[in-house]
XYZ file of C-alpha atoms in Angstrom:
616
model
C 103.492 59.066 53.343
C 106.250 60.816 54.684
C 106.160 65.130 55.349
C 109.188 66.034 53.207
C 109.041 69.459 54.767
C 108.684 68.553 58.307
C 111.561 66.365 57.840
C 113.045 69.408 56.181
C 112.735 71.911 59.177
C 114.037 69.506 61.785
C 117.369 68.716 60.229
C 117.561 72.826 59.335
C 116.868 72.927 63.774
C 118.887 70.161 64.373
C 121.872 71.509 62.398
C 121.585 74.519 64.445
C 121.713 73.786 67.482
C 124.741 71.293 66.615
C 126.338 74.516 65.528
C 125.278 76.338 68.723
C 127.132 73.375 70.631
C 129.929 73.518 69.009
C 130.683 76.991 69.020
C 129.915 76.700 72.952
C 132.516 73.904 73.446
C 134.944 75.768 71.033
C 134.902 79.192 73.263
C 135.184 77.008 76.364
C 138.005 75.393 75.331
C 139.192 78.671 74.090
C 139.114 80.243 77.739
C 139.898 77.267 80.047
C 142.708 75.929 77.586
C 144.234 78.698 75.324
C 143.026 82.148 77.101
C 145.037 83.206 80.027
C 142.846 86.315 81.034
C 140.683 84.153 83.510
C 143.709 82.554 85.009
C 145.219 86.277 85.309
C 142.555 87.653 87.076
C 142.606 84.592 89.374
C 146.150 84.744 90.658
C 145.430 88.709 90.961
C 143.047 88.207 93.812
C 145.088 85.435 94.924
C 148.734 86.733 94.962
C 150.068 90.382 95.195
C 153.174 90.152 92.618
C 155.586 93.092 94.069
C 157.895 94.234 92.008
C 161.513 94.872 93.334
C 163.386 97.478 91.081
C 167.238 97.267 90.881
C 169.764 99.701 91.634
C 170.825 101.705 88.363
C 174.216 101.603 87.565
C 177.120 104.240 88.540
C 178.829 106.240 86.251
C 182.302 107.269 86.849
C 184.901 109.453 85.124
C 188.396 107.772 83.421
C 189.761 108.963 86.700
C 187.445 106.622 89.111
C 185.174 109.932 90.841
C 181.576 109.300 90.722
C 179.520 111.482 88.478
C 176.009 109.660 89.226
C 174.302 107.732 91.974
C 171.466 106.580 92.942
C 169.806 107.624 95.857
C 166.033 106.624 97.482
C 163.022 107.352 96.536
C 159.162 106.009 96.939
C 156.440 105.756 94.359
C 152.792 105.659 95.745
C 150.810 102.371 93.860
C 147.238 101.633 93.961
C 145.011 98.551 92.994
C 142.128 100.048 91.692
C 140.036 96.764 92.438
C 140.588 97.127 96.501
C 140.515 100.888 96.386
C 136.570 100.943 95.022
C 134.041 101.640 98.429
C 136.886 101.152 100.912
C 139.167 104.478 99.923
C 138.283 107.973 101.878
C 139.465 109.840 99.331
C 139.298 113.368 101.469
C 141.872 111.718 103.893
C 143.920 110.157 101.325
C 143.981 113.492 99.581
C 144.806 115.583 102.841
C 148.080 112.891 103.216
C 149.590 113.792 100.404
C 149.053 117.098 99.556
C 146.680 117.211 96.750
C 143.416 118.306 95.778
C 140.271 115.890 95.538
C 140.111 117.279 91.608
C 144.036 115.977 90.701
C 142.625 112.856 92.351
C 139.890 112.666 89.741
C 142.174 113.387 86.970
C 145.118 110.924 88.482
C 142.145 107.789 88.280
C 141.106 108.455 85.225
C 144.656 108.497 83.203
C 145.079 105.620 85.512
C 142.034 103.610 83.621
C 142.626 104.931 80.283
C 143.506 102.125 78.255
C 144.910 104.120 75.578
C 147.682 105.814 77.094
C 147.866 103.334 80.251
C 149.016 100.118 77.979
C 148.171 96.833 80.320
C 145.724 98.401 82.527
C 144.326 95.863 84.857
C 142.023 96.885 88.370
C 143.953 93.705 89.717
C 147.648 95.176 89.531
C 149.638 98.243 90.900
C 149.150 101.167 89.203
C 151.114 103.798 89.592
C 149.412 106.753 91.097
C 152.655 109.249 92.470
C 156.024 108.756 91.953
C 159.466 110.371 93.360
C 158.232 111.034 97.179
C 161.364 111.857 99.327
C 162.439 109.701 102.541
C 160.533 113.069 104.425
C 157.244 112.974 102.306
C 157.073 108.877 102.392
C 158.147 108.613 106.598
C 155.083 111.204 107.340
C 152.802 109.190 104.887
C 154.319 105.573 105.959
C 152.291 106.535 109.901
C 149.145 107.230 107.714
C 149.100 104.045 105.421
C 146.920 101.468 107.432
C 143.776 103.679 106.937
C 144.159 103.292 102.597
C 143.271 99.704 101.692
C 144.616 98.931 98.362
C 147.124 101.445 98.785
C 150.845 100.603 98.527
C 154.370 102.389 98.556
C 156.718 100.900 96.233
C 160.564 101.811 96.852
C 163.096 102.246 94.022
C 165.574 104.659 93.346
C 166.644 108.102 91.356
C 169.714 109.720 90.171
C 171.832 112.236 92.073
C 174.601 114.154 90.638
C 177.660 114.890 92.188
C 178.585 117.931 89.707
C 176.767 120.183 87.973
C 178.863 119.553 84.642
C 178.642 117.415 81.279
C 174.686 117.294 81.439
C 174.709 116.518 77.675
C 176.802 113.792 77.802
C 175.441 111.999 80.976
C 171.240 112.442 80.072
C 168.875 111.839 81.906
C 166.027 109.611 82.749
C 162.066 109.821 82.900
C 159.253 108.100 82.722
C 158.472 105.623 80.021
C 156.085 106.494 77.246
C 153.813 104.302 75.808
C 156.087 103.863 72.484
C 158.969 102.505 74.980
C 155.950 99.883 76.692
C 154.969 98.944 73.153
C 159.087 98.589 71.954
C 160.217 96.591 75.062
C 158.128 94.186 77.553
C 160.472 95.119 79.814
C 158.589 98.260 80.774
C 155.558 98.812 82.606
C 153.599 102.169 83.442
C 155.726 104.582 85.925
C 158.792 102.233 84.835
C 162.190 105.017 84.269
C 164.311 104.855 81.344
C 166.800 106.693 79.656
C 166.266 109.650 77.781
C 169.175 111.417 76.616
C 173.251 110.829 76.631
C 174.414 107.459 78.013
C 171.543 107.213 80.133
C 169.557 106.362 77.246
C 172.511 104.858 74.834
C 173.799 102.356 77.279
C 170.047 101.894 78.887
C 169.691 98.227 78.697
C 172.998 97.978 80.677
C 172.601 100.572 83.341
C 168.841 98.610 84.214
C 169.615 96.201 85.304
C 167.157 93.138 85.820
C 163.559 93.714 87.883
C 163.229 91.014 90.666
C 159.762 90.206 92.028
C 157.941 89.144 95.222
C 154.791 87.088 95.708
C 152.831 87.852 98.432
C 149.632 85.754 99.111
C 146.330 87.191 99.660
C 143.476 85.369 101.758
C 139.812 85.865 100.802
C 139.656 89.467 101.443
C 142.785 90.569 100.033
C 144.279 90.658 103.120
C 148.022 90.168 102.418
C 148.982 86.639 104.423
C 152.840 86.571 104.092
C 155.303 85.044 101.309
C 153.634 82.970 98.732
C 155.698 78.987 98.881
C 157.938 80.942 101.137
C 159.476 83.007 98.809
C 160.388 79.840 96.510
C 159.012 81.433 93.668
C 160.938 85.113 94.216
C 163.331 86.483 91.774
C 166.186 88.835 93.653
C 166.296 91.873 91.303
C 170.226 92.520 89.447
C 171.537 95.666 89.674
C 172.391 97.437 86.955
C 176.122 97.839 85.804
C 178.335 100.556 86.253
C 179.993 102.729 83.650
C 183.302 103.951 83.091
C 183.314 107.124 80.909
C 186.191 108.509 78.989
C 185.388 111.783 80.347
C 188.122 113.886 82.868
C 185.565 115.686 84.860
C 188.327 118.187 85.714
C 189.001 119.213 81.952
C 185.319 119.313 81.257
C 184.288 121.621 84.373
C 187.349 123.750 82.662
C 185.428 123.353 79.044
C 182.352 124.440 80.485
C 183.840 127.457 82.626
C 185.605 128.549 78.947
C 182.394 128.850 77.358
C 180.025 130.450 79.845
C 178.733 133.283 77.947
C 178.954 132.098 74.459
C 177.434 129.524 72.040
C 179.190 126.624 70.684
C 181.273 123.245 71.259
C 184.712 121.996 72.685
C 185.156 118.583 71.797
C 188.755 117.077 73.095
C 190.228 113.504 71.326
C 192.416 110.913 72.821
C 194.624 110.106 69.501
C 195.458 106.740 70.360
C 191.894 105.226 71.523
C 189.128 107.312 70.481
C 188.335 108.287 73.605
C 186.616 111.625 74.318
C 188.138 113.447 76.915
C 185.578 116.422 77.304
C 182.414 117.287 75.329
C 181.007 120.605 75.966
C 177.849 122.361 74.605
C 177.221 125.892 75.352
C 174.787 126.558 76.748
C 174.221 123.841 79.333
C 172.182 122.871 82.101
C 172.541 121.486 85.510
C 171.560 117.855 84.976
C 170.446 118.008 88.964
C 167.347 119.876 87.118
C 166.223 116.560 85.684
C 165.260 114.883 89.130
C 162.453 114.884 91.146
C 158.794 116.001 90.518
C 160.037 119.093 89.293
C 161.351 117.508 85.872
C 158.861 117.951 84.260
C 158.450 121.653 84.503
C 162.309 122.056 84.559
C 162.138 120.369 80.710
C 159.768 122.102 79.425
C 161.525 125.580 80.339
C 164.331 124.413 79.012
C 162.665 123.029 75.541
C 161.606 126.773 74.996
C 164.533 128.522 75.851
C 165.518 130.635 72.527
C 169.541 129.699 73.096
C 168.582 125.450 73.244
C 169.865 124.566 76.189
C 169.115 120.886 75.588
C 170.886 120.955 71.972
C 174.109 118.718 72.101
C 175.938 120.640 69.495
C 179.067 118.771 70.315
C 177.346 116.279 68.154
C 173.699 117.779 66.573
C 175.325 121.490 65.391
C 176.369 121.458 61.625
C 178.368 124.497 60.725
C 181.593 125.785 58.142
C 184.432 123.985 59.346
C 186.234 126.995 57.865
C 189.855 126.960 57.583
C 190.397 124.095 59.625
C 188.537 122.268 56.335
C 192.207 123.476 54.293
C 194.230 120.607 55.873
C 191.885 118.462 54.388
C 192.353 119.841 50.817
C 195.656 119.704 51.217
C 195.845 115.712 52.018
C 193.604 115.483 48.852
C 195.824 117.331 46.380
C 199.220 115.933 47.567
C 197.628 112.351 47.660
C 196.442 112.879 44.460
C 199.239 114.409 42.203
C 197.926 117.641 42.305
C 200.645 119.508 44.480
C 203.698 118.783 46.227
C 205.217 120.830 49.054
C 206.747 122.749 47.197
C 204.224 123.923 44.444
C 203.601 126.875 44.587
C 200.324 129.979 44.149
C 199.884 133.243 44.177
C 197.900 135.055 46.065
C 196.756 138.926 45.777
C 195.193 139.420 49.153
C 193.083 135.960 47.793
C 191.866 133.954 44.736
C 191.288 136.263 41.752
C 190.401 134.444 38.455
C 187.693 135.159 35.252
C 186.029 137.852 37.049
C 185.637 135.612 40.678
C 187.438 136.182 43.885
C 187.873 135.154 46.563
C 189.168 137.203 50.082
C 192.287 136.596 51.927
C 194.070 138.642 54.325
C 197.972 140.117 53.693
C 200.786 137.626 53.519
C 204.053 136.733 51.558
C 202.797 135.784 47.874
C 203.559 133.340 46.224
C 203.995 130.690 49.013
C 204.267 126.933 49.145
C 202.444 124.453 51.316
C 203.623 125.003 54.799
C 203.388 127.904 55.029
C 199.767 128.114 53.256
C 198.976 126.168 56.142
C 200.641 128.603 58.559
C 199.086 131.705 57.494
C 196.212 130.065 56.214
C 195.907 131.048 53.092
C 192.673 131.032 50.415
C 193.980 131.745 47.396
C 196.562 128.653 47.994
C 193.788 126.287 48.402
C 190.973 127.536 46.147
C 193.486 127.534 43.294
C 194.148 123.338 44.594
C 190.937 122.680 43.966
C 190.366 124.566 40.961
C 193.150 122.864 39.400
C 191.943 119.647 40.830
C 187.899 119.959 39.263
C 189.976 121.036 35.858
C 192.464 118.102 35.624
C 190.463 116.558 32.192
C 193.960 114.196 31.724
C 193.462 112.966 35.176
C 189.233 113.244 36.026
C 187.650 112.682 32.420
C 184.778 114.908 33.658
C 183.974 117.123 36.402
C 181.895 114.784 38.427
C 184.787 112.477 38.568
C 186.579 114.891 40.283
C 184.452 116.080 42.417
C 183.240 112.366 43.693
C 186.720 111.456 44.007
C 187.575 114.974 45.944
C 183.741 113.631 48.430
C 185.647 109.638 48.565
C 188.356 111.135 50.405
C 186.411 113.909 52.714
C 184.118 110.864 53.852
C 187.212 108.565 54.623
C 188.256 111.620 57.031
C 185.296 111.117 58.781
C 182.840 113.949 56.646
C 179.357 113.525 55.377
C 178.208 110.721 57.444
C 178.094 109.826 61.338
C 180.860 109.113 63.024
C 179.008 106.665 65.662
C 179.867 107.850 68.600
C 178.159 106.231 71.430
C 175.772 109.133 72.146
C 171.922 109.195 70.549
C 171.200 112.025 67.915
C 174.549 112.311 66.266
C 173.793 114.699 62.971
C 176.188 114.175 59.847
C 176.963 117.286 58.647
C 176.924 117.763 55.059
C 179.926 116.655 52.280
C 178.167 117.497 48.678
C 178.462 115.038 46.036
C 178.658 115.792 41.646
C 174.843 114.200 41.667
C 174.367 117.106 44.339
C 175.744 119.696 42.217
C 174.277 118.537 39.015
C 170.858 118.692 40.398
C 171.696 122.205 42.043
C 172.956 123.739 38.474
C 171.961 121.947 36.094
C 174.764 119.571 35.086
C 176.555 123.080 34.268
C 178.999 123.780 37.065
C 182.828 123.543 37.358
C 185.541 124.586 40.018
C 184.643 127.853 39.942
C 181.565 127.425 40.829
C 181.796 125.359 43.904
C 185.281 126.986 44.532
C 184.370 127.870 48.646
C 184.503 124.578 50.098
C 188.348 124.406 49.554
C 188.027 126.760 52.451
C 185.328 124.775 54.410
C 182.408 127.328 53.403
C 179.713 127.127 50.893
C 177.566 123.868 51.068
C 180.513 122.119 53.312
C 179.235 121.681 56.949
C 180.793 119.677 60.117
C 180.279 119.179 63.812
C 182.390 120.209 66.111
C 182.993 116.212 66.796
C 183.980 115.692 63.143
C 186.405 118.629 63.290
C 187.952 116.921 66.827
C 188.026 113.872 65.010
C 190.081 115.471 62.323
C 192.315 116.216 64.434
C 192.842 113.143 66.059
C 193.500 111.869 62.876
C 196.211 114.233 61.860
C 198.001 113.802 65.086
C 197.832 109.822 64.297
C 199.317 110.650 60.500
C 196.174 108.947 58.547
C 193.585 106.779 61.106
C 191.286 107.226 63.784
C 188.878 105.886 66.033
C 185.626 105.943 66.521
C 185.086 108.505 69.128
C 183.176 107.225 72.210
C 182.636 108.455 75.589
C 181.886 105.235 77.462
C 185.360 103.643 78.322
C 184.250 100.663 80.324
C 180.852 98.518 80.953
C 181.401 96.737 84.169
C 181.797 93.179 83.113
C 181.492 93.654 79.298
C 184.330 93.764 77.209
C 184.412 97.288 75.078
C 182.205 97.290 71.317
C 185.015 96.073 68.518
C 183.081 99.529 66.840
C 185.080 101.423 68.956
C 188.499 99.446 68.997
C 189.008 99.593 65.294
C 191.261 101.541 62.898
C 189.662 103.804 60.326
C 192.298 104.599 57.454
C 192.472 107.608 55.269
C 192.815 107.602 51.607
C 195.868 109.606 52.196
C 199.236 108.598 52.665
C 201.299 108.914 55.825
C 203.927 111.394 54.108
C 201.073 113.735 53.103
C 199.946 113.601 56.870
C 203.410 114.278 58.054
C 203.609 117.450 55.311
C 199.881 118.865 57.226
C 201.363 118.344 60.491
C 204.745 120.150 59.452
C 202.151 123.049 58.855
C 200.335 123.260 61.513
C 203.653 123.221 63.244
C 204.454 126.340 61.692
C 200.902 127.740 62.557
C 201.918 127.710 65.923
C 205.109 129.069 65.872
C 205.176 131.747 63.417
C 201.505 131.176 61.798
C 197.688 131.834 63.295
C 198.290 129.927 66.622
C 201.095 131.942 68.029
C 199.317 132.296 71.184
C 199.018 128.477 71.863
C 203.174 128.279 71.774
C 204.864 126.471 74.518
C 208.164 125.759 75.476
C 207.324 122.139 77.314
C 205.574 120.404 74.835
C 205.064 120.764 71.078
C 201.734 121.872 70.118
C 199.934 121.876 66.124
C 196.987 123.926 65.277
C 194.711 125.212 62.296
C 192.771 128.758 62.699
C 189.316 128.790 61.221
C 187.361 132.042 60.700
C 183.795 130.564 59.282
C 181.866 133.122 57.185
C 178.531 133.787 58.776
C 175.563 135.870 57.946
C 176.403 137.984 61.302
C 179.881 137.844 62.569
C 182.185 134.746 61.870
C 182.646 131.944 64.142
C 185.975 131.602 65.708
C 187.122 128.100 65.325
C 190.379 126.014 66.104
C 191.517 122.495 66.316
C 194.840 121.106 67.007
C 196.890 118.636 68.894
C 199.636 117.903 71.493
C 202.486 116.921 71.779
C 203.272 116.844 68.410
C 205.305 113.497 67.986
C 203.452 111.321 70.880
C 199.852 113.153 70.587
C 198.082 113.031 73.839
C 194.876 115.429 73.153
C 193.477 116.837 70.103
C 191.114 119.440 70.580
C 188.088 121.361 68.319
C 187.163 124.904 69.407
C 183.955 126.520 68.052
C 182.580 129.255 69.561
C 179.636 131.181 67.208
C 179.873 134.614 66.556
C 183.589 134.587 68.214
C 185.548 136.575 65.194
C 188.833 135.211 63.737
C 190.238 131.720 65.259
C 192.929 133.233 67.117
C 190.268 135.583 69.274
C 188.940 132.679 71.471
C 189.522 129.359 69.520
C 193.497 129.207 70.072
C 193.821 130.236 73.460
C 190.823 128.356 75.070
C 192.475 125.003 72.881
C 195.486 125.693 74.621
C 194.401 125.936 77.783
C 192.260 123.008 77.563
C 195.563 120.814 75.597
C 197.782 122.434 78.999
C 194.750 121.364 81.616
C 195.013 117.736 80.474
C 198.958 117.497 79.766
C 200.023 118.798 83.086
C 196.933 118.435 84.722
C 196.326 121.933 86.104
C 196.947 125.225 84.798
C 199.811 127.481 85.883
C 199.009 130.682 87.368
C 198.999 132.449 84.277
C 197.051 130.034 82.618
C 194.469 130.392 85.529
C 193.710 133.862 85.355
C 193.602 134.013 81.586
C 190.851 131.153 82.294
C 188.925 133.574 84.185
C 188.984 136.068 81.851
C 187.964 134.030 78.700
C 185.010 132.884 81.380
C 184.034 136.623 82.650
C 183.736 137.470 78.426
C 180.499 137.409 77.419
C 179.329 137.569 72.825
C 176.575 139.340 72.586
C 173.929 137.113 70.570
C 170.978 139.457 70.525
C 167.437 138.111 71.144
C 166.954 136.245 67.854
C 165.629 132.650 68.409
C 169.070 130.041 67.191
C-alpha cells in the first residue's frame, strides 16, 4: 500500500530543487549572456582605455581676431583599484602640494556613488584638474614612484581681451545633471556654462578620441592594444564666428564703466548683434584655472550682479522709446493720421487723471509728438483707441488687439536670440487686466503704457530690436550673436523675416519723427553732418531717479546700426542715452572716433551714478 504522504513530500523536494536549478541556470545566463558588468571589469584589468580630449573650438569676432583659445593644461587621474597598498600617500601628497586630509576628502567624493555617477575602481578617476605646464613638468620627474597614477592632458580657455564676458561664457566642470542628460560626459569632463560656450556647446566639443593600452598581469601597461587598430583620433571642435566687433564692444563697455545697465547694437539687414554690453561686467580670464571656483562664487554675491546678462535677463519701462510703438498701432489702425492732432497742457489731463509732460508747442501732430516726445499726444491715442465701441465692441477687444501688434514688434515673448536665459519682458493682455480689476477697467485706467510705464516692461534687446525694425520700415530678424559655425550652414531661425502688423507707410511716418528728434527734437546732441541719424529719448519712471534710455538708427535711408541705450538711474534720455548711442552708431560707421568724439568718450567713462549700497 502506497505512503500517499511520503510520495507527497518528495515531489514538494523535488519541485524545489527544480526551482533552485532553474533560477541558477537563469542568473548564469543572465551574467555570461545579457550582463556586461563581468565582461567590464575584465577588459579593465586587461586594457587601460585613455581618453584623448579634443581641442575646443575658436571663437572669433565678424572681423577675423581671436577672442578665445585654447591653451594646455593637465588633469591628475587615478585608478583607485592599483592605487590600494601600493600608493605612499605622504609623498604623493608632498608632490602636489596638498595636505594628507584634502587627500582623504578627494577619495572619498571620488567613491561616492551618488555624486560620482559611473564610479568604477577599474577606470580613471579624476582626482586634480587644471595643473599648468610648470606644476605638471615638476610632477612629470616624480610620477614613476605613484602606481595607478596618471596625468591626462587636455586643454582650457584663454582670452585674448578682457571684454564681452557675458556674451562669450564660460566653461566648468560637468555636474551630475549634465552626466545624467548626455552620455557624452564623464566625471571632470568641461562643458559650457554660460553665453555661447554653453549655447553652441555640442559644436565647440568636439568628438573624444580614445586609446587602448594593454595591461599584462600586473597592470603593468605593455604598449598599444592590436596596435592601435582599435583607436579613435579625437575631432576637434569647430570654430565660431561671432557677430560681435570687438572694437565697438571694448567702446560699449568703456561707456558704461561706472553705471548699471545695457547697450545692445543691431545690424538692420541680418540680425546680427554688433555689441552686447552689461554693466557691470567681469573679466572672463576670471573663469579659468583652479581659481574659478572661488572667482564665481565672489561674483554670485556681489550686490551689483556682475554675472546678470541684462542685455537679455533685465526687464524694465521701455519709456518713451515704447511711443513709436503706439504710434504704428493707431495709424495702422484708423485711429490717427499724421496729421491728427492733441492737446497737451504740460500732459494728459482728463476726468480728474493726469498725466505729466514737460513744456512744448500744444496742440501738435505726429511728428513732432515724436520729436519732443510728447505724453499727452500718446495717452490721448490710446485712450481713444480702448474707447472706439464702433470699432472694438468691448474693451478687451481693444486692448488684445493693441497686445497682437506689441508682440508682432517683438514684445511679451523671447526673441530667441542664440544666448541661454533670454527673459521676455512683460506685454499685459485684457485677461490680465480683468483679473487685476475686476473686469472693471478702461483706458484710463491702464492709460501709462502708451508711454512704456505701468505694467509694460522690455529688455534692452527688445528695445534694440525695435529699432532694427524701424530702420527696416516693418521686419526684423532674429537677433543672434553667432555669425558662422565652421562647416555648418547658419539656423533658418535666424535667416528669416519677421513682419509687423503695421504697414510700411506708418513705419516711414515713425521714422520721419525720429528724424525730427534728432534735428530739432530730444536727440539734438546725436546730429551729424555725414550721415543721417534717427532716435527716440526715453526717461523711464523709477521709484529712485529715472533711467535714461535711447534707441535709434543710422544712416537713415541705408541703416547700418541700430542701437538701445539704458543706463539705470541715468536721468532724462538725452543725459547719457543720446550721446553714448551716438558715439557707439559713429564707432561702427567710420570705424573710429574723431578726436572730439574721443575725449567726450572719456568723459562719459570717468562719470560715475551713484547707486548707493542697496542690493539690485
Amino acid at each position: 500500500m502506497k505512503n500517499f504522504e511520503l510520495e507527497q513530500r518528495r515531489l514538494v523536494i523535488g519541485g524545489v530543487a527544480i526551482f533552485i536549478i532553474v533560477i541558477y541556470i537563469i542568473r548564469l545566463f543572465t551574467l555570461q549572456l545579457l550582463s556586461d558588468d563581468y565582461k567590464k571589469n575584465a577588459d579593465s584589468n586587461a586594457f587601460l582605455k585613455k581618453i584623448e580630449f579634443p581641442s575646443r573650438g575658436a571663437i572669433r569676432d565678424r572681423n577675423g581676431k581671436l577672442l578665445v583659445y585654447n591653451q594646455p593644461s593637465y588633469d591628475i587621474m587615478i585608478v583607485v583599484n592599483e592605487l590600494q597598498g601600493r600608493l605612499d600617500t605622504l609623498d604623493f601628497c608632498q608632490s602636489i602640494g596638498i595636505t594628507r586630509e584634502a587627500f582623504e576628502k578627494r577619495m572619498e567624493a571620488i567613491k561616492d556613488r551618488s555624486k560620482n555617477v559611473g564610479y568604477s575602481s577599474y577606470t580613471q578617476q579624476l582626482f586634480m584638474s587644471q595643473l599648468s605646464d610648470k606644476e605638471y613638468s615638476v610632477f612629470q620627474e616624480k610620477m614613476f614612484r605613484f602606481p595607478g597614477v596618471y596625468v591626462q592632458k587636455r586643454t582650457i580657455r584663454q582670452y585674448e581681451y578682457t571684454y564681452a564676458a557675458h556674451v562669450l561664457g564660460d566653461i566648468a566642470e560637468v555636474s551630475p545633471a549634465d552626466i545624467e542628460n548626455d552620455d557624452y560626459y564623464q566625471p571632470g569632463d568641461y562643458i559650457g556654462k554660460l553665453g555661447v560656450e554653453r549655447y553652441y556647446e555640442k559644436q565647440l566639443r568636439g568628438e573624444k578620441g580614445v586609446e587602448i593600452l594593454l595591461r599584462d598581469a600586473h597592470g603593468r601597461i605593455q604598449g598599444r592594444y592590436q596596435n592601435g587598430a582599435l583607436d579613435r583620433k579625437p575631432v576637434a571642435g569647430k570654430d565660431l564666428t561671432l557677430s560681435i566687433d570687438v572694437d565697438l564692444q571694448a567702446l560699449g563697455e568703456r561707456l558704461m564703466e561706472g553705471k548699471i545697465g545695457s547697450i545692445v547694437a543691431i545690424e538692420p539687414s541680418t540680425g546680427e548683434v554688433l555689441c552686447m554690453v552689461s554693466s557691470p561686467s567681469y573679466d572672463p580670464n576670471m573663469m579659468v584655472g583652479r581659481q574659478r571656483g572661488k572667482n564665481h562664487r565672489a561674483l554670485s554675491l556681489d550686490v551689483w550682479k556682475p554675472l546678470l546678462n541684462r542685455s537679455i535677463m533685465g526687464q524694465y519701462p521701455p519709456g518713451s522709446t515704447f511711443k513709436t510703438t503706439q504710434a504704428l498701432t493707431f495709424l495702422n489702425e484708423g485711429i490717427i493720421t499724421p496729421s491728427t492732432a492733441y492737446p497737451c497742457s504740460h500732459g494728459f489731463v482728463y476726468k480728474g487723471l493726469r498725466v505729466g509732460c514737460h513744456g512744448h508747442a500744444s496742440p501738435l501732430s505726429l511728428v513732432p509728438a515724436i520729436s519732443t516726445s510728447c505724453n499727452g499726444y500718446f495717452c490721448w491715442g490710446l485712450y481713444y483707441m480702448m474707447s472706439n465701441r464702433k470699432k472694438y465692441p468691448h474693451v478687451q477687444d481693444a486692448m488684445d488687439t493693441w497686445r497682437d501688434y506689441m508682440v508682432s514688434m517683438g514684445f511679451g515673448y523671447k526673441l530667441g536670440i542664440d544666448l541661454p536665459g533670454e527673459k521676455r519682458g512683460l506685454i499685459p493682455n485684457a485677461k490680465f487686466y480683468d483679473k487685476a480689476y475686476k473686469e472693471s477697467w478702461n483706458g484710463l485706467t491702464i492709460i501709462s503704457i502708451a508711454i512704456g510705464q505701468g505694467e509694460v516692461n522690455a529688455t534692452p534687446l527688445q528695445i534694440a530690436n525695435l529699432a532694427a525694425t524701424i530702420a527696416n520700415r516693418g521686419y526684423y530678424y532674429v537677433p543672434h550673436v553667432v555669425r558662422k559655425v565652421q562647416g555648418e550652414p547658419l539656423d533658418t531661425v535666424f535667416t528669416r523675416k519677421h513682419m509687423s502688423k503695421a504697414s510700411r507707410e506708418a513705419y516711414e511716418t515713425i521714422v520721419e519723427g525720429m528724424r525730427s528728434a534728432v534735428e530739432r527734437g530730444t536727440c539734438r546732441s546725436a546730429n551729424r553732418s555725414d550721415y543721417e541719424v534717427c532716435g527716440k529719448t526715453g526717461t523711464a519712471q523709477n521709484r529712485g531717479h529715472d533711467h535714461s534710455v535711447f534707441m535709434g538708427f543710422a544712416p537713415m535711408n541705408n541703416p547700418k546700426i541700430a542701437v538701445a541705450v539704458y543706463v539705470e538711474n541715468g536721468g532724462w534720455g538725452a543725459d547719457y542715452g543720446v550721446p553714448m548711442g551716438a558715439l557707439i552708431m559713429e564707432q561702427y560707421i567710420n570705424g573710429k572716433l574723431s578726436p572730439g568724439s574721443e575725449e567726450r568718450a572719456t568723459n562719459f567713462q570717468n562719470r560715475r551714478i551713484s547707486y548707493g549700497s542697496s542690493s539690485r
